[in-house]
Structures are given as C-alpha cells and as structure tokens.
Amino acid sequence: MDDLIEAARDVQDRAHVPYSEYRVGAALETEDGDVFVGCNLENANFSNSLHAEEVAIAEAVKQGHREFARLAVSSDRRDGVTPCGMCRQTLTEFCDDDLEVLCDDGEGDVTEYTLGELLPNTITQETLE
C-alpha cells in the first residue's frame, strides 16, 4: 500500500466527528517529499467545520510550502471518498491541474485522479481579472 494512503488512514483517529461519525484523513506531499496530514474537525455549526484536505494544506502553507505533488484521501469507511468541491477549489489555489489525487477504495485499492479531472474549468486569479 502507498505510504501516502497509510498516512491519510493513520490521521483519521484524530478526527473530531461527533455529528457525522465520518472520519476523513488527508496526506499532502510536497514536491520535495515532505508530507503534511489533516483530519476533519466538525463543529455544531456545520459551516465552521474543517475538512481534512483544508487542514493538511493549511499546515503545509504555514510551513512555507507552495508546490505539491500528491494528495491522498481516505475515510474510515474506505469508500473511495474524493475531495469535496470546496476542497478542490482550495487545492487549485496552490496546486496545478496535474496534482495526483489518490482516493482510498479499501484494502490496497486506490483510484487515482488528477485535480484537473476532479475540477475542470476552475476559478483562478486569471478568471477574476
């Protein structure tokens, strides 16, 4: 199994999910090989909840990273979870369309996408000008 998927699985135990009970972990690999992880953090006001991918990218950016190679996402249900639309848009702020997105389908099964496949025609700085 890919080490990045394993990192995404491992961080799920730290998720705070008292409402949905749906644990998600994400592991984001920088171009130079560093890995930053994140888990979902729910809030009673659901709009204030943080998604695993957001937490991972925030930690990486906070540490000065701006170039990313791969993202792995896993849920405790091993259901092939993909980043939601909001997380996809956040990723496009920092990642190219060719970012590899690995989605955990279960024991050893991974579906691979690119960010561009998951979110074509995204909103960018150029589209806002």
Short mmCIF file of N, CA and C in Angstrom, two decimals:
data_model
loop_
_atom_site.label_atom_id
_atom_site.label_comp_id
_atom_site.label_asym_id
_atom_site.label_seq_id
_atom_site.Cartn_x
_atom_site.Cartn_y
_atom_site.Cartn_z
N MET A 1 0.85 -1.18 0.00
CA MET A 1 0.00 0.00 0.00
C MET A 1 0.89 1.24 0.00
N ASP A 2 0.44 2.27 -0.64
CA ASP A 2 1.18 3.53 -0.74
C ASP A 2 1.33 4.18 0.65
N ASP A 3 2.52 4.68 0.95
CA ASP A 3 2.77 5.34 2.23
C ASP A 3 1.87 6.55 2.44
N LEU A 4 1.52 7.24 1.36
CA LEU A 4 0.67 8.43 1.48
C LEU A 4 -0.74 8.04 1.90
N ILE A 5 -1.26 6.95 1.35
CA ILE A 5 -2.58 6.44 1.77
C ILE A 5 -2.52 6.04 3.24
N GLU A 6 -1.44 5.37 3.63
CA GLU A 6 -1.29 4.96 5.03
C GLU A 6 -1.28 6.16 5.97
N ALA A 7 -0.61 7.24 5.57
CA ALA A 7 -0.59 8.46 6.40
C ALA A 7 -1.99 9.04 6.52
N ALA A 8 -2.77 9.01 5.43
CA ALA A 8 -4.14 9.52 5.47
C ALA A 8 -5.01 8.66 6.38
N ARG A 9 -4.79 7.36 6.35
CA ARG A 9 -5.54 6.47 7.24
C ARG A 9 -5.18 6.70 8.70
N ASP A 10 -3.89 6.85 8.96
CA ASP A 10 -3.42 6.99 10.34
C ASP A 10 -3.99 8.22 11.04
N VAL A 11 -4.11 9.33 10.32
CA VAL A 11 -4.55 10.58 10.94
C VAL A 11 -6.05 10.59 11.22
N GLN A 12 -6.80 9.68 10.65
CA GLN A 12 -8.25 9.64 10.88
C GLN A 12 -8.60 9.48 12.35
N ASP A 13 -7.76 8.80 13.09
CA ASP A 13 -8.03 8.60 14.52
C ASP A 13 -8.10 9.91 15.29
N ARG A 14 -7.52 10.96 14.76
CA ARG A 14 -7.51 12.25 15.44
C ARG A 14 -8.70 13.13 15.04
N ALA A 15 -9.53 12.66 14.11
CA ALA A 15 -10.67 13.45 13.65
C ALA A 15 -11.64 13.71 14.81
N HIS A 16 -12.29 14.88 14.74
CA HIS A 16 -13.33 15.25 15.71
C HIS A 16 -14.65 15.24 14.94
N VAL A 17 -15.40 14.14 15.06
CA VAL A 17 -16.59 13.95 14.24
C VAL A 17 -17.80 13.48 15.07
N PRO A 18 -18.20 14.26 16.08
CA PRO A 18 -19.30 13.81 16.93
C PRO A 18 -20.66 13.82 16.24
N TYR A 19 -20.79 14.46 15.11
CA TYR A 19 -22.09 14.60 14.45
C TYR A 19 -22.25 13.61 13.30
N SER A 20 -21.31 13.56 12.41
CA SER A 20 -21.43 12.66 11.27
C SER A 20 -20.83 11.28 11.55
N GLU A 21 -19.89 11.22 12.48
CA GLU A 21 -19.15 9.98 12.74
C GLU A 21 -18.48 9.46 11.47
N TYR A 22 -18.09 10.37 10.58
CA TYR A 22 -17.44 10.03 9.31
C TYR A 22 -16.03 10.61 9.33
N ARG A 23 -15.07 9.77 9.65
CA ARG A 23 -13.69 10.19 9.79
C ARG A 23 -13.00 10.25 8.43
N VAL A 24 -12.33 11.37 8.17
CA VAL A 24 -11.57 11.53 6.93
C VAL A 24 -10.17 11.98 7.29
N GLY A 25 -9.21 11.40 6.59
CA GLY A 25 -7.82 11.82 6.73
C GLY A 25 -7.27 12.19 5.37
N ALA A 26 -6.37 13.14 5.34
CA ALA A 26 -5.71 13.55 4.11
C ALA A 26 -4.22 13.66 4.36
N ALA A 27 -3.43 13.30 3.36
CA ALA A 27 -1.98 13.45 3.42
C ALA A 27 -1.54 14.13 2.13
N LEU A 28 -0.87 15.25 2.28
CA LEU A 28 -0.44 16.08 1.15
C LEU A 28 1.08 16.03 1.06
N GLU A 29 1.59 15.60 -0.08
CA GLU A 29 3.02 15.50 -0.29
C GLU A 29 3.52 16.69 -1.11
N THR A 30 4.56 17.33 -0.60
CA THR A 30 5.15 18.46 -1.31
C THR A 30 6.05 17.94 -2.43
N GLU A 31 6.45 18.83 -3.31
CA GLU A 31 7.35 18.45 -4.40
C GLU A 31 8.69 17.92 -3.87
N ASP A 32 9.11 18.39 -2.68
CA ASP A 32 10.38 17.93 -2.14
C ASP A 32 10.24 16.74 -1.18
N GLY A 33 9.04 16.15 -1.12
CA GLY A 33 8.84 14.91 -0.38
C GLY A 33 8.33 15.02 1.04
N ASP A 34 8.16 16.23 1.56
CA ASP A 34 7.57 16.37 2.90
C ASP A 34 6.08 16.03 2.84
N VAL A 35 5.56 15.49 3.92
CA VAL A 35 4.15 15.10 3.98
C VAL A 35 3.47 15.82 5.14
N PHE A 36 2.32 16.42 4.85
CA PHE A 36 1.51 17.10 5.86
C PHE A 36 0.15 16.43 5.89
N VAL A 37 -0.34 16.16 7.09
CA VAL A 37 -1.61 15.44 7.23
C VAL A 37 -2.67 16.34 7.85
N GLY A 38 -3.90 15.96 7.63
CA GLY A 38 -5.03 16.67 8.22
C GLY A 38 -6.19 15.72 8.40
N CYS A 39 -7.06 16.03 9.36
CA CYS A 39 -8.27 15.25 9.58
C CYS A 39 -9.43 16.23 9.71
N ASN A 40 -10.64 15.72 9.52
CA ASN A 40 -11.79 16.60 9.62
C ASN A 40 -12.10 16.94 11.07
N LEU A 41 -12.57 18.18 11.26
CA LEU A 41 -12.89 18.71 12.58
C LEU A 41 -14.28 19.33 12.51
N GLU A 42 -15.27 18.63 13.04
CA GLU A 42 -16.64 19.11 12.96
C GLU A 42 -16.97 20.08 14.09
N ASN A 43 -17.94 20.92 13.79
CA ASN A 43 -18.44 21.90 14.73
C ASN A 43 -19.96 21.81 14.70
N ALA A 44 -20.62 22.08 15.82
CA ALA A 44 -22.08 22.03 15.86
C ALA A 44 -22.71 22.94 14.80
N ASN A 45 -22.04 24.03 14.49
CA ASN A 45 -22.43 24.87 13.36
C ASN A 45 -21.65 24.33 12.16
N PHE A 46 -22.25 23.44 11.40
CA PHE A 46 -21.53 22.69 10.38
C PHE A 46 -20.73 23.56 9.42
N SER A 47 -21.15 24.79 9.18
CA SER A 47 -20.41 25.63 8.24
C SER A 47 -19.03 26.01 8.77
N ASN A 48 -18.80 25.85 10.07
CA ASN A 48 -17.49 26.14 10.65
C ASN A 48 -16.60 24.91 10.73
N SER A 49 -17.04 23.80 10.22
CA SER A 49 -16.24 22.58 10.24
C SER A 49 -15.08 22.70 9.25
N LEU A 50 -14.01 22.00 9.56
CA LEU A 50 -12.84 21.98 8.68
C LEU A 50 -12.70 20.60 8.07
N HIS A 51 -12.36 20.57 6.79
CA HIS A 51 -12.18 19.31 6.09
C HIS A 51 -10.72 18.90 6.16
N ALA A 52 -10.47 17.61 6.08
CA ALA A 52 -9.12 17.07 6.22
C ALA A 52 -8.14 17.69 5.23
N GLU A 53 -8.59 17.86 3.99
CA GLU A 53 -7.71 18.42 2.95
C GLU A 53 -7.33 19.86 3.28
N GLU A 54 -8.29 20.62 3.79
CA GLU A 54 -8.02 22.01 4.18
C GLU A 54 -6.99 22.08 5.30
N VAL A 55 -7.12 21.20 6.28
CA VAL A 55 -6.20 21.19 7.40
C VAL A 55 -4.79 20.85 6.93
N ALA A 56 -4.67 19.87 6.04
CA ALA A 56 -3.36 19.46 5.54
C ALA A 56 -2.70 20.58 4.73
N ILE A 57 -3.46 21.21 3.84
CA ILE A 57 -2.85 22.26 3.02
C ILE A 57 -2.53 23.49 3.86
N ALA A 58 -3.35 23.78 4.85
CA ALA A 58 -3.06 24.93 5.72
C ALA A 58 -1.75 24.71 6.48
N GLU A 59 -1.55 23.51 6.97
CA GLU A 59 -0.31 23.21 7.69
C GLU A 59 0.90 23.33 6.76
N ALA A 60 0.78 22.81 5.55
CA ALA A 60 1.89 22.88 4.59
C ALA A 60 2.22 24.32 4.22
N VAL A 61 1.19 25.11 3.93
CA VAL A 61 1.40 26.51 3.56
C VAL A 61 1.98 27.27 4.75
N LYS A 62 1.49 26.98 5.94
CA LYS A 62 2.01 27.63 7.14
C LYS A 62 3.51 27.37 7.31
N GLN A 63 3.96 26.20 6.87
CA GLN A 63 5.36 25.83 6.96
C GLN A 63 6.18 26.31 5.76
N GLY A 64 5.53 27.09 4.86
CA GLY A 64 6.25 27.69 3.75
C GLY A 64 6.24 26.93 2.44
N HIS A 65 5.46 25.88 2.34
CA HIS A 65 5.42 25.09 1.10
C HIS A 65 4.36 25.64 0.15
N ARG A 66 4.68 25.61 -1.12
CA ARG A 66 3.75 26.11 -2.14
C ARG A 66 3.69 25.20 -3.38
N GLU A 67 4.49 24.14 -3.39
CA GLU A 67 4.50 23.23 -4.54
C GLU A 67 4.20 21.82 -4.05
N PHE A 68 3.18 21.21 -4.66
CA PHE A 68 2.69 19.92 -4.18
C PHE A 68 2.64 18.91 -5.31
N ALA A 69 2.87 17.64 -4.95
CA ALA A 69 2.92 16.56 -5.93
C ALA A 69 1.71 15.64 -5.87
N ARG A 70 1.32 15.27 -4.64
CA ARG A 70 0.25 14.27 -4.50
C ARG A 70 -0.57 14.55 -3.25
N LEU A 71 -1.82 14.11 -3.30
CA LEU A 71 -2.73 14.16 -2.16
C LEU A 71 -3.39 12.80 -2.04
N ALA A 72 -3.43 12.26 -0.83
CA ALA A 72 -4.18 11.02 -0.57
C ALA A 72 -5.32 11.35 0.37
N VAL A 73 -6.49 10.77 0.10
CA VAL A 73 -7.67 10.97 0.92
C VAL A 73 -8.26 9.60 1.27
N SER A 74 -8.63 9.44 2.54
CA SER A 74 -9.19 8.18 2.99
C SER A 74 -10.26 8.46 4.04
N SER A 75 -11.31 7.68 4.02
CA SER A 75 -12.31 7.75 5.09
C SER A 75 -12.25 6.44 5.86
N ASP A 76 -12.81 6.46 7.06
CA ASP A 76 -12.81 5.24 7.85
C ASP A 76 -13.71 4.17 7.24
N ARG A 77 -14.51 4.54 6.27
CA ARG A 77 -15.39 3.57 5.60
C ARG A 77 -14.75 3.00 4.34
N ARG A 78 -13.59 3.51 3.96
CA ARG A 78 -12.86 3.05 2.77
C ARG A 78 -13.78 3.01 1.56
N ASP A 79 -14.45 4.14 1.34
CA ASP A 79 -15.47 4.21 0.30
C ASP A 79 -15.04 5.00 -0.93
N GLY A 80 -13.74 5.24 -1.08
CA GLY A 80 -13.27 5.98 -2.25
C GLY A 80 -13.56 7.46 -2.19
N VAL A 81 -13.68 8.02 -0.99
CA VAL A 81 -14.00 9.43 -0.82
C VAL A 81 -13.05 10.29 -1.66
N THR A 82 -13.62 11.31 -2.29
CA THR A 82 -12.82 12.30 -3.03
C THR A 82 -12.97 13.64 -2.33
N PRO A 83 -12.05 14.57 -2.58
CA PRO A 83 -12.22 15.91 -2.00
C PRO A 83 -13.53 16.53 -2.48
N CYS A 84 -14.21 17.24 -1.59
CA CYS A 84 -15.46 17.91 -1.96
C CYS A 84 -15.13 19.10 -2.87
N GLY A 85 -16.13 19.72 -3.41
CA GLY A 85 -15.95 20.87 -4.30
C GLY A 85 -15.21 22.01 -3.64
N MET A 86 -15.53 22.30 -2.40
CA MET A 86 -14.85 23.39 -1.68
C MET A 86 -13.36 23.08 -1.53
N CYS A 87 -13.03 21.85 -1.18
CA CYS A 87 -11.62 21.47 -1.02
C CYS A 87 -10.91 21.47 -2.38
N ARG A 88 -11.60 21.04 -3.40
CA ARG A 88 -11.00 21.07 -4.74
C ARG A 88 -10.63 22.50 -5.13
N GLN A 89 -11.53 23.44 -4.85
CA GLN A 89 -11.25 24.85 -5.17
C GLN A 89 -10.08 25.35 -4.33
N THR A 90 -10.02 24.99 -3.06
CA THR A 90 -8.90 25.40 -2.22
C THR A 90 -7.59 24.83 -2.76
N LEU A 91 -7.60 23.58 -3.17
CA LEU A 91 -6.40 22.97 -3.73
C LEU A 91 -5.92 23.68 -4.98
N THR A 92 -6.86 24.15 -5.82
CA THR A 92 -6.45 24.82 -7.06
C THR A 92 -5.75 26.15 -6.79
N GLU A 93 -5.93 26.69 -5.61
CA GLU A 93 -5.23 27.93 -5.26
C GLU A 93 -3.73 27.69 -5.16
N PHE A 94 -3.34 26.47 -4.81
CA PHE A 94 -1.94 26.16 -4.57
C PHE A 94 -1.38 25.06 -5.47
N CYS A 95 -2.21 24.33 -6.17
CA CYS A 95 -1.77 23.16 -6.92
C CYS A 95 -2.14 23.28 -8.40
N ASP A 96 -1.34 22.64 -9.23
CA ASP A 96 -1.62 22.59 -10.65
C ASP A 96 -2.66 21.53 -10.95
N ASP A 97 -3.20 21.59 -12.17
CA ASP A 97 -4.20 20.60 -12.60
C ASP A 97 -3.68 19.18 -12.56
N ASP A 98 -2.34 18.99 -12.64
CA ASP A 98 -1.79 17.64 -12.68
C ASP A 98 -1.49 17.06 -11.29
N LEU A 99 -1.91 17.75 -10.22
CA LEU A 99 -1.75 17.18 -8.88
C LEU A 99 -2.41 15.80 -8.86
N GLU A 100 -1.68 14.79 -8.41
CA GLU A 100 -2.25 13.45 -8.28
C GLU A 100 -3.11 13.39 -7.03
N VAL A 101 -4.32 12.88 -7.17
CA VAL A 101 -5.24 12.71 -6.04
C VAL A 101 -5.54 11.21 -5.93
N LEU A 102 -5.11 10.63 -4.81
CA LEU A 102 -5.28 9.21 -4.56
C LEU A 102 -6.43 9.01 -3.59
N CYS A 103 -7.43 8.23 -3.99
CA CYS A 103 -8.63 8.02 -3.18
C CYS A 103 -8.70 6.56 -2.75
N ASP A 104 -8.76 6.33 -1.46
CA ASP A 104 -8.69 5.03 -0.84
C ASP A 104 -10.03 4.28 -0.99
N ASP A 105 -10.00 3.22 -1.79
CA ASP A 105 -11.20 2.41 -2.01
C ASP A 105 -11.28 1.19 -1.09
N GLY A 106 -10.23 0.94 -0.36
CA GLY A 106 -10.24 -0.23 0.51
C GLY A 106 -8.88 -0.86 0.62
N GLU A 107 -8.85 -2.10 0.96
CA GLU A 107 -7.59 -2.81 1.19
C GLU A 107 -6.76 -2.89 -0.09
N GLY A 108 -5.86 -1.93 -0.22
CA GLY A 108 -4.96 -1.92 -1.37
C GLY A 108 -5.53 -1.34 -2.64
N ASP A 109 -6.80 -0.99 -2.64
CA ASP A 109 -7.42 -0.43 -3.84
C ASP A 109 -7.43 1.09 -3.76
N VAL A 110 -6.87 1.73 -4.78
CA VAL A 110 -6.79 3.18 -4.83
C VAL A 110 -7.22 3.65 -6.21
N THR A 111 -8.10 4.63 -6.25
CA THR A 111 -8.48 5.26 -7.51
C THR A 111 -7.68 6.54 -7.63
N GLU A 112 -7.04 6.73 -8.77
CA GLU A 112 -6.21 7.91 -8.99
C GLU A 112 -6.90 8.87 -9.95
N TYR A 113 -6.86 10.14 -9.60
CA TYR A 113 -7.37 11.22 -10.43
C TYR A 113 -6.29 12.29 -10.51
N THR A 114 -6.51 13.25 -11.38
CA THR A 114 -5.75 14.50 -11.29
C THR A 114 -6.73 15.55 -10.79
N LEU A 115 -6.19 16.61 -10.21
CA LEU A 115 -7.05 17.69 -9.74
C LEU A 115 -7.85 18.27 -10.90
N GLY A 116 -7.22 18.38 -12.06
CA GLY A 116 -7.92 18.89 -13.24
C GLY A 116 -9.11 18.04 -13.65
N GLU A 117 -9.00 16.73 -13.46
CA GLU A 117 -10.13 15.84 -13.76
C GLU A 117 -11.27 16.07 -12.76
N LEU A 118 -10.90 16.26 -11.50
CA LEU A 118 -11.92 16.44 -10.47
C LEU A 118 -12.58 17.81 -10.52
N LEU A 119 -11.84 18.82 -11.00
CA LEU A 119 -12.40 20.17 -11.05
C LEU A 119 -11.91 20.88 -12.31
N PRO A 120 -12.55 20.61 -13.45
CA PRO A 120 -12.16 21.31 -14.68
C PRO A 120 -12.71 22.75 -14.67
N ASN A 121 -12.07 23.60 -15.42
CA ASN A 121 -12.53 24.99 -15.58
C ASN A 121 -12.71 25.69 -14.24
N THR A 122 -11.73 25.58 -13.39
CA THR A 122 -11.80 26.14 -12.05
C THR A 122 -11.71 27.65 -12.04
N ILE A 123 -12.10 28.24 -10.94
CA ILE A 123 -11.96 29.68 -10.75
C ILE A 123 -10.51 29.94 -10.33
N THR A 124 -9.84 30.78 -11.07
CA THR A 124 -8.44 31.13 -10.77
C THR A 124 -8.30 32.64 -10.71
N GLN A 125 -7.13 33.08 -10.34
CA GLN A 125 -6.87 34.53 -10.32
C GLN A 125 -7.10 35.12 -11.72
N GLU A 126 -6.71 34.37 -12.74
CA GLU A 126 -6.88 34.85 -14.11
C GLU A 126 -8.36 35.03 -14.48
N THR A 127 -9.22 34.13 -14.01
CA THR A 127 -10.65 34.24 -14.35
C THR A 127 -11.31 35.41 -13.63
N LEU A 128 -10.69 35.88 -12.56
CA LEU A 128 -11.26 37.00 -11.81
C LEU A 128 -10.84 38.38 -12.37
N GLU A 129 -9.84 38.36 -13.24
CA GLU A 129 -9.37 39.64 -13.80
C GLU A 129 -10.21 40.10 -14.96
#
